[in-house]
Coordinates of C-alpha atoms in Angstrom, one line a residue:
Chain D
M1 CA 190.2 136.0 33.3
T2 CA 188.9 133.0 35.2
T3 CA 185.2 132.5 35.5
S4 CA 185.4 132.6 39.3
Y5 CA 187.6 134.4 41.8
Y6 CA 187.6 131.2 43.9
E7 CA 189.2 128.0 42.6
P8 CA 189.2 125.0 45.1
Q9 CA 192.7 123.9 43.9
D10 CA 194.1 127.3 44.9
L11 CA 193.9 126.1 48.5
E12 CA 196.8 123.7 47.9
R13 CA 198.9 126.6 46.6
F14 CA 198.6 128.5 49.9
A15 CA 202.3 128.2 50.6
E16 CA 203.2 130.1 47.4
I17 CA 202.1 133.2 49.2
G18 CA 205.7 133.1 50.6
K19 CA 207.4 133.5 47.3
D20 CA 208.2 137.2 47.4
A21 CA 208.1 137.7 51.2
P22 CA 209.4 134.5 52.6
E23 CA 210.2 135.8 56.1
L24 CA 206.8 137.2 56.7
A25 CA 205.2 134.0 55.4
R26 CA 207.4 131.9 57.6
K27 CA 206.4 134.0 60.7
F28 CA 202.7 133.6 59.7
F29 CA 202.9 129.9 59.2
D30 CA 204.9 129.3 62.3
Y31 CA 202.3 131.3 64.3
Y32 CA 199.4 129.5 62.5
G33 CA 200.9 126.1 63.4
A34 CA 201.4 127.1 67.0
V35 CA 197.8 128.3 67.3
F36 CA 196.4 125.0 66.0
A37 CA 198.7 122.8 68.1
E38 CA 197.1 121.0 71.0
G39 CA 197.0 123.2 74.0
E40 CA 194.4 124.0 76.6
L41 CA 192.0 123.4 73.8
T42 CA 192.1 120.1 71.8
G43 CA 192.8 120.1 68.1
R44 CA 189.1 119.1 67.6
E45 CA 187.8 122.1 69.5
K46 CA 190.2 124.4 67.7
A47 CA 189.0 123.1 64.3
L48 CA 185.3 123.7 65.3
I49 CA 186.2 127.3 66.3
A50 CA 188.0 127.7 63.0
L51 CA 185.0 126.4 61.1
A52 CA 182.7 128.9 62.9
V53 CA 185.1 131.8 62.2
A54 CA 185.4 130.7 58.6
H55 CA 181.7 131.1 58.2
A56 CA 181.7 134.5 60.0
I57 CA 184.4 135.8 57.7
Q58 CA 182.9 133.9 54.7
C59 CA 186.2 132.4 53.5
P60 CA 185.4 129.5 51.1
Y61 CA 189.0 128.1 51.4
C62 CA 188.7 128.0 55.2
I63 CA 185.3 126.4 55.1
D64 CA 186.6 123.7 52.7
A65 CA 189.8 123.1 54.8
Y66 CA 188.1 123.1 58.2
T67 CA 185.1 121.0 57.2
T68 CA 187.6 118.3 56.3
S69 CA 189.6 119.0 59.4
C70 CA 186.6 118.8 61.7
L71 CA 185.5 115.5 60.2
E72 CA 189.0 114.0 60.4
K73 CA 189.3 115.2 64.1
G74 CA 186.1 113.3 64.9
S75 CA 183.4 116.1 65.0
N76 CA 180.1 115.1 63.6
L77 CA 177.7 117.1 61.4
G78 CA 175.5 118.0 64.3
E79 CA 178.4 119.6 66.2
M80 CA 179.7 121.3 63.0
T81 CA 176.2 122.7 62.2
E82 CA 175.9 124.0 65.8
A83 CA 179.3 125.7 65.4
V84 CA 178.0 127.5 62.3
H85 CA 174.9 128.6 64.3
V86 CA 177.2 130.0 66.9
A87 CA 179.0 132.1 64.2
N88 CA 175.6 133.1 62.9
A89 CA 174.3 134.1 66.4
I90 CA 177.3 136.3 67.0
R91 CA 177.1 137.8 63.6
G92 CA 173.4 138.4 63.9
G93 CA 173.7 139.5 67.5
A94 CA 176.4 141.9 66.6
S95 CA 174.2 143.6 64.0
L96 CA 171.2 143.6 66.4
V97 CA 173.1 145.1 69.3
H98 CA 174.1 148.0 67.1
G99 CA 170.4 148.7 66.9
I100 CA 170.9 150.4 70.3
Q101 CA 173.1 153.0 68.6
M102 CA 170.3 153.5 66.1
R103 CA 167.8 153.9 68.8
K104 CA 170.0 156.3 70.8
A105 CA 170.6 158.4 67.6
A106 CA 166.9 158.4 66.9
E107 CA 166.1 159.3 70.4
K108 CA 168.4 162.3 70.3
L109 CA 166.8 163.5 67.1
S110 CA 163.2 162.8 68.2
L111 CA 160.7 164.7 70.3
Chain R
M1 CA 179.9 77.5 44.2
D2 CA 183.1 79.1 43.1
Q3 CA 184.0 82.2 45.0
Q4 CA 185.7 83.6 41.9
S5 CA 182.3 84.2 40.4
N6 CA 181.7 87.2 42.7
R7 CA 185.2 88.7 42.4
Q8 CA 185.7 92.3 41.6
P9 CA 188.6 93.3 39.4
Q10 CA 192.0 94.0 40.9
A11 CA 192.3 97.6 42.1
F12 CA 195.1 99.0 40.0
P13 CA 196.8 102.3 41.0
E14 CA 195.1 105.4 39.8
P15 CA 197.2 107.8 37.7
G16 CA 199.3 110.0 40.0
I17 CA 199.2 107.4 42.8
D18 CA 202.5 105.5 43.4
D19 CA 202.2 101.7 43.2
F20 CA 202.2 100.4 46.8
G21 CA 205.1 98.0 46.1
A22 CA 207.2 100.9 44.7
T23 CA 206.4 102.9 47.9
L24 CA 207.6 100.0 50.0
A25 CA 210.8 99.7 48.0
K26 CA 211.4 103.4 48.3
H27 CA 211.5 102.9 52.0
G28 CA 213.6 99.7 51.8
L29 CA 210.7 97.6 52.9
T30 CA 209.1 94.4 51.7
L31 CA 205.8 92.9 52.9
T32 CA 206.2 89.3 53.9
R33 CA 204.4 87.0 56.3
A34 CA 205.5 86.8 59.9
S35 CA 204.3 84.3 62.5
S36 CA 200.6 83.7 62.1
R37 CA 198.7 84.5 65.3
A38 CA 195.1 85.1 64.2
L39 CA 192.6 83.1 62.2
Q40 CA 189.9 85.2 60.6
I41 CA 186.8 83.4 59.3
N42 CA 184.5 85.2 56.9
V43 CA 181.3 83.1 57.3
G44 CA 179.4 84.8 54.4
L45 CA 178.4 87.8 52.4
L46 CA 174.8 87.7 53.4
C47 CA 173.9 90.7 55.5
D48 CA 170.8 92.6 56.6
L49 CA 172.5 95.9 55.7
A50 CA 174.1 97.1 52.5
C51 CA 176.6 99.6 54.0
R52 CA 178.0 102.1 51.5
H53 CA 181.5 101.5 52.7
C54 CA 181.5 97.7 52.5
H55 CA 184.6 96.5 50.7
L56 CA 182.9 93.0 50.3
E57 CA 179.7 94.3 48.9
A58 CA 177.8 92.2 51.4
G59 CA 174.0 92.7 51.6
P60 CA 170.5 91.2 51.7
S61 CA 170.8 90.0 48.1
R62 CA 174.0 88.0 48.7
H63 CA 173.4 84.4 49.4
E64 CA 177.0 83.1 49.9
V65 CA 177.3 81.6 53.4
M66 CA 179.6 79.0 54.9
T67 CA 178.2 75.5 54.9
R68 CA 178.3 73.3 58.0
E69 CA 180.7 71.1 56.1
T70 CA 183.1 74.0 55.5
M71 CA 182.7 75.1 59.1
A72 CA 183.8 71.6 60.2
E73 CA 186.9 71.9 58.0
V74 CA 187.7 75.3 59.5
I75 CA 187.2 74.0 63.0
A76 CA 189.6 71.1 62.2
Y77 CA 192.1 73.6 60.9
A78 CA 191.8 75.7 64.0
G79 CA 192.5 72.6 66.0
R80 CA 195.5 71.6 63.9
A81 CA 197.1 75.0 63.6
R82 CA 196.2 76.7 66.9
F83 CA 195.9 80.5 66.8
E84 CA 196.0 83.0 69.6
Q85 CA 192.9 84.6 68.3
I86 CA 189.9 83.6 66.1
D87 CA 187.9 86.4 64.5
I88 CA 184.4 85.7 63.1
T89 CA 183.3 88.2 60.5
G90 CA 180.9 88.6 57.5
G91 CA 178.5 89.9 56.1
A92 CA 176.4 89.5 59.1
P93 CA 177.5 86.3 60.8
E94 CA 174.3 86.2 62.8
L95 CA 172.4 85.3 59.6
V96 CA 174.5 82.2 58.9
P97 CA 172.9 78.9 59.9
H98 CA 174.9 76.8 62.5
I99 CA 176.8 79.9 63.7
E100 CA 176.1 79.0 67.3
W101 CA 177.6 75.6 66.7
L102 CA 180.7 77.1 65.0
L103 CA 181.3 79.4 67.9
T104 CA 180.8 76.7 70.5
E105 CA 183.3 74.4 68.7
L106 CA 185.9 77.2 68.1
A107 CA 185.8 78.8 71.6
P108 CA 188.0 76.1 73.3
L109 CA 190.6 76.3 70.5
A110 CA 191.8 79.8 71.0
P111 CA 192.3 82.0 74.1
R112 CA 190.4 84.9 72.4
V113 CA 187.4 84.6 70.0
L114 CA 186.1 87.8 68.4
F115 CA 182.6 88.1 66.9
R116 CA 182.1 91.0 64.5
T117 CA 178.6 92.5 64.3
N118 CA 176.8 95.4 62.7
L119 CA 174.5 95.4 65.8
S120 CA 171.4 95.5 63.7
A121 CA 171.5 91.7 63.1
L122 CA 172.4 90.9 66.6
G123 CA 169.5 92.8 68.0
R124 CA 166.9 90.7 66.2
P125 CA 164.7 88.5 68.5
E126 CA 166.0 85.5 66.4
S127 CA 169.6 86.3 67.6
R128 CA 168.9 85.8 71.4
A129 CA 170.2 82.2 71.4
L130 CA 173.4 83.4 69.7
V131 CA 173.8 86.3 72.2
E132 CA 173.6 83.7 74.9
V133 CA 176.3 81.6 73.2
L134 CA 178.5 84.7 72.9
R135 CA 178.0 85.3 76.6
Q136 CA 178.6 81.7 77.7
Q137 CA 181.7 81.4 75.6
R138 CA 183.0 84.8 76.7
C139 CA 183.5 85.9 73.1
V140 CA 184.6 89.5 72.4
I141 CA 181.9 91.4 70.6
V142 CA 183.3 93.8 68.1
A143 CA 180.5 96.2 66.9
S144 CA 180.6 98.6 64.0
F145 CA 179.2 101.9 65.1
P146 CA 180.3 104.7 62.8
S147 CA 179.0 107.9 64.4
C148 CA 176.9 109.2 67.3
N149 CA 175.2 111.5 64.7
T150 CA 172.1 109.7 63.3
G151 CA 172.3 111.3 59.9
Q152 CA 175.9 110.3 59.3
A153 CA 175.5 106.8 60.8
E154 CA 172.5 106.1 58.6
S155 CA 174.1 107.6 55.5
Q156 CA 176.7 104.8 55.8
R157 CA 174.6 101.9 57.2
G158 CA 171.1 102.6 56.1
I159 CA 167.8 104.2 57.3
D160 CA 166.7 103.1 60.8
Y161 CA 170.2 101.9 61.7
M162 CA 170.7 104.2 64.7
G163 CA 167.7 103.1 66.8
K164 CA 168.6 99.4 66.2
G165 CA 172.3 100.0 67.0
V166 CA 171.6 101.8 70.2
A167 CA 169.0 99.3 71.3
T168 CA 171.5 96.4 70.7
L169 CA 174.3 98.2 72.6
K170 CA 171.9 98.7 75.5
M171 CA 170.9 95.1 75.5
L172 CA 174.5 94.0 75.4
N173 CA 175.3 96.3 78.4
Q174 CA 172.4 94.8 80.3
L175 CA 173.9 91.3 79.8
G176 CA 177.2 92.7 81.1
F177 CA 179.1 93.2 77.8
G178 CA 181.3 96.3 78.1
V179 CA 180.6 96.8 81.7
D180 CA 183.6 96.8 84.1
G181 CA 184.1 93.8 86.2
N182 CA 182.2 91.3 84.0
N183 CA 185.1 90.1 81.8
L184 CA 182.7 90.5 78.8
E185 CA 184.4 92.7 76.3
L186 CA 182.4 95.0 73.9
D187 CA 184.6 96.9 71.5
L188 CA 183.4 99.5 69.0
V189 CA 184.8 100.0 65.5
V190 CA 184.5 103.4 63.9
N191 CA 184.9 103.9 60.2
P192 CA 184.7 107.5 58.8
T193 CA 181.3 108.3 57.2
G194 CA 182.9 109.4 53.9
A195 CA 186.1 110.1 52.0
F196 CA 188.2 111.4 54.9
L197 CA 190.7 109.9 57.3
P198 CA 189.6 108.6 60.7
P199 CA 190.2 110.7 63.7
A200 CA 192.9 109.9 66.3
Q201 CA 191.8 106.7 68.1
C202 CA 192.3 107.8 71.7
Q203 CA 190.4 111.1 71.3
T204 CA 187.6 109.4 69.4
E205 CA 187.3 106.8 72.2
Q206 CA 187.1 109.5 74.8
K207 CA 184.5 111.4 72.8
F208 CA 182.3 108.3 72.1
R209 CA 182.5 107.4 75.8
Q210 CA 181.1 110.9 76.7
D211 CA 178.5 111.0 74.0
L212 CA 177.1 107.4 74.3
L213 CA 177.0 107.7 78.1
R214 CA 175.4 111.2 78.0
K215 CA 172.9 110.5 75.3
H216 CA 172.0 106.8 75.9
G217 CA 173.7 105.5 79.1
I218 CA 175.8 103.1 77.0
V219 CA 179.3 101.9 78.0
F220 CA 181.9 99.9 76.1
S221 CA 185.4 98.4 76.6
H222 CA 187.6 99.8 73.7
L223 CA 187.2 101.7 70.5
Y224 CA 189.2 101.3 67.3
T225 CA 189.2 103.7 64.3
F226 CA 189.9 102.4 60.8
A227 CA 190.2 104.1 57.4
N228 CA 187.7 103.0 54.8
V229 CA 189.3 100.7 52.3
P230 CA 189.0 101.7 48.7
L231 CA 187.5 98.5 47.5
G232 CA 184.0 97.1 46.6
R233 CA 181.0 99.3 47.3
F234 CA 183.1 102.1 48.8
R235 CA 185.4 102.3 45.7
H236 CA 182.3 102.4 43.5
W237 CA 181.1 105.4 45.6
L238 CA 184.5 107.1 45.5
E239 CA 184.5 106.8 41.7
S240 CA 180.9 107.9 41.2
S241 CA 181.2 110.9 43.6
G242 CA 184.5 112.0 42.1
N243 CA 186.4 111.4 45.3
L244 CA 188.6 108.5 44.3
E245 CA 191.7 110.3 43.2
N246 CA 191.8 112.7 46.2
Y247 CA 191.1 109.9 48.6
L248 CA 193.9 107.7 47.3
K249 CA 196.2 110.7 47.3
K250 CA 195.3 111.4 50.9
L251 CA 195.9 107.8 51.9
A252 CA 199.2 107.6 49.9
G253 CA 200.3 110.9 51.3
S254 CA 199.7 109.6 54.8
F255 CA 201.9 106.5 54.3
N256 CA 203.7 105.7 57.5
P257 CA 206.5 103.2 57.0
A258 CA 206.5 102.4 60.7
T259 CA 203.1 100.7 60.3
V260 CA 204.4 98.0 57.9
Q261 CA 206.0 95.8 60.5
G262 CA 202.7 95.5 62.4
L263 CA 200.2 95.1 59.5
M264 CA 197.6 92.5 60.3
C265 CA 198.2 90.7 56.9
R266 CA 201.6 89.6 58.3
S267 CA 200.1 87.7 61.2
L268 CA 196.5 86.8 60.1
V269 CA 195.1 84.0 58.0
S270 CA 191.7 84.9 56.4
V271 CA 189.3 82.1 55.4
S272 CA 186.5 82.9 52.9
W273 CA 183.0 81.6 53.2
D274 CA 183.8 78.7 50.8
G275 CA 187.0 77.8 52.8
Y276 CA 189.8 79.4 50.8
L277 CA 192.8 81.1 52.3
F278 CA 193.9 84.7 52.0
D279 CA 196.4 87.1 53.8
C280 CA 193.6 89.5 54.8
D281 CA 190.0 90.4 54.3
F282 CA 190.9 92.9 51.6
N283 CA 192.9 90.5 49.5
L284 CA 190.0 88.1 50.0
A285 CA 187.7 90.8 48.6
I286 CA 189.6 91.1 45.3
G287 CA 190.5 87.4 45.1
Q288 CA 194.3 87.6 45.7
P289 CA 194.9 84.2 47.4
L290 CA 197.6 83.5 50.0
E291 CA 200.9 82.5 48.3
G292 CA 199.3 83.3 44.9
R293 CA 197.4 80.1 44.5
K294 CA 193.9 79.0 45.5
R295 CA 194.2 76.7 48.5
H296 CA 191.4 75.2 50.6
V297 CA 191.6 75.2 54.4
A298 CA 191.3 71.4 54.3
E299 CA 194.7 71.2 52.6
M300 CA 196.5 73.2 55.2
A301 CA 198.5 71.3 57.8
G302 CA 199.4 74.3 59.9
H303 CA 200.4 77.9 59.7
P304 CA 201.5 79.4 56.4
P305 CA 205.3 79.6 56.1
I306 CA 207.0 82.7 57.5
G307 CA 208.6 84.9 54.9
I308 CA 206.2 84.3 52.0
P309 CA 205.4 87.5 50.0
I310 CA 202.0 89.2 50.5
P311 CA 200.2 90.5 47.4
T312 CA 199.5 94.2 47.6
G313 CA 197.4 96.9 45.8
D314 CA 196.6 100.6 46.2
Y315 CA 194.0 99.7 48.9
C316 CA 197.0 98.8 51.1
Y317 CA 197.5 102.5 51.7
A318 CA 194.4 102.4 53.9
C319 CA 196.2 100.1 56.3
T320 CA 199.4 102.2 56.3
A321 CA 198.0 105.7 56.6
G322 CA 198.8 107.6 59.8
S323 CA 198.9 105.3 62.8
G324 CA 197.8 102.3 60.6
F325 CA 195.2 99.6 60.8
T326 CA 195.6 98.2 64.3

């Protein structure tokens, strides 16, 4: 048993996920590549979005990969930190807005 | 003073990194000198900054600067050999005595004269006369400016850099450098602020234009992105931070054979502060002389011969990664 579920070098082995289901992996990686190709959004903008999402879903592999990608696409630490705050605001806001459900449920039960 | 006294050891390939010469051979390529178009003059290792990516390990404690006598020999060589471009670099050339005289003498000898600056040294009150010479001689100012983010810029170049850099860029704009219609060129050079590859040049230029104009009202002519070269202070940092192997792998993995034909070492002659000749600033940094033997600029009749081999090392991957070192 490893001492951690997460090993940084496992990121380089991502393609091995296709070993026993190659067709599904091919479809995923083709789609993944198409999503990150330059389009209406630049590659730099897409990398910032990916960095924010990586923090929202708390994927250490994605945080590692998209920190490098953001730097190599010319984003600076100020922009990257703001992107993380956007993820945090949405995550926090999403929890907070559900407080309305709580208040509605409480209102129904209360005098 | 013998320049060899400050040499750093040859950078040998790390385990797991292909020898650069073997990589060239794998692609059926050799690295040989073409027609020499540019003369680069490194006027000294003295600098007011000690940037953490500096391959020459220049800084305030370095005292090696070109003497007026060596300057005269370089000027004579530039007159004999004639180059399309002359490129003054350091260290901080601003701190070298007689630099105004050197520029004034060199300017008529080439259609284009570049002056490389860290901005900090050029912004000092003592540099006003030099700035005026640069303006009068219509030299191209090539300024290092790593990031629009203060923390990242200062992690590379030192505390208080950003304010000085921005103030100098504003001063140069006021004098007309980088402003359309003045024929006074101001180019920016962006090196990554760590062990990662530089962003695409055209996108970085667009972004720096937006950011510098929005935040500071600064304009410039062109922007160039360069990978950090794993030599000198930057190599020491790569080693101590545990980044060396991955960085070299990244550079080697980005090897682009199409860049070899246009590498600057094929068309540039680099002169060290004490007047010796090299194929590029990086071979100068590790003491690999042109044609494998130490030769002074005073001995050179003209351009180095076309076809002579150029010494290489693992640091050459920095110039051949991606779209290359333009």
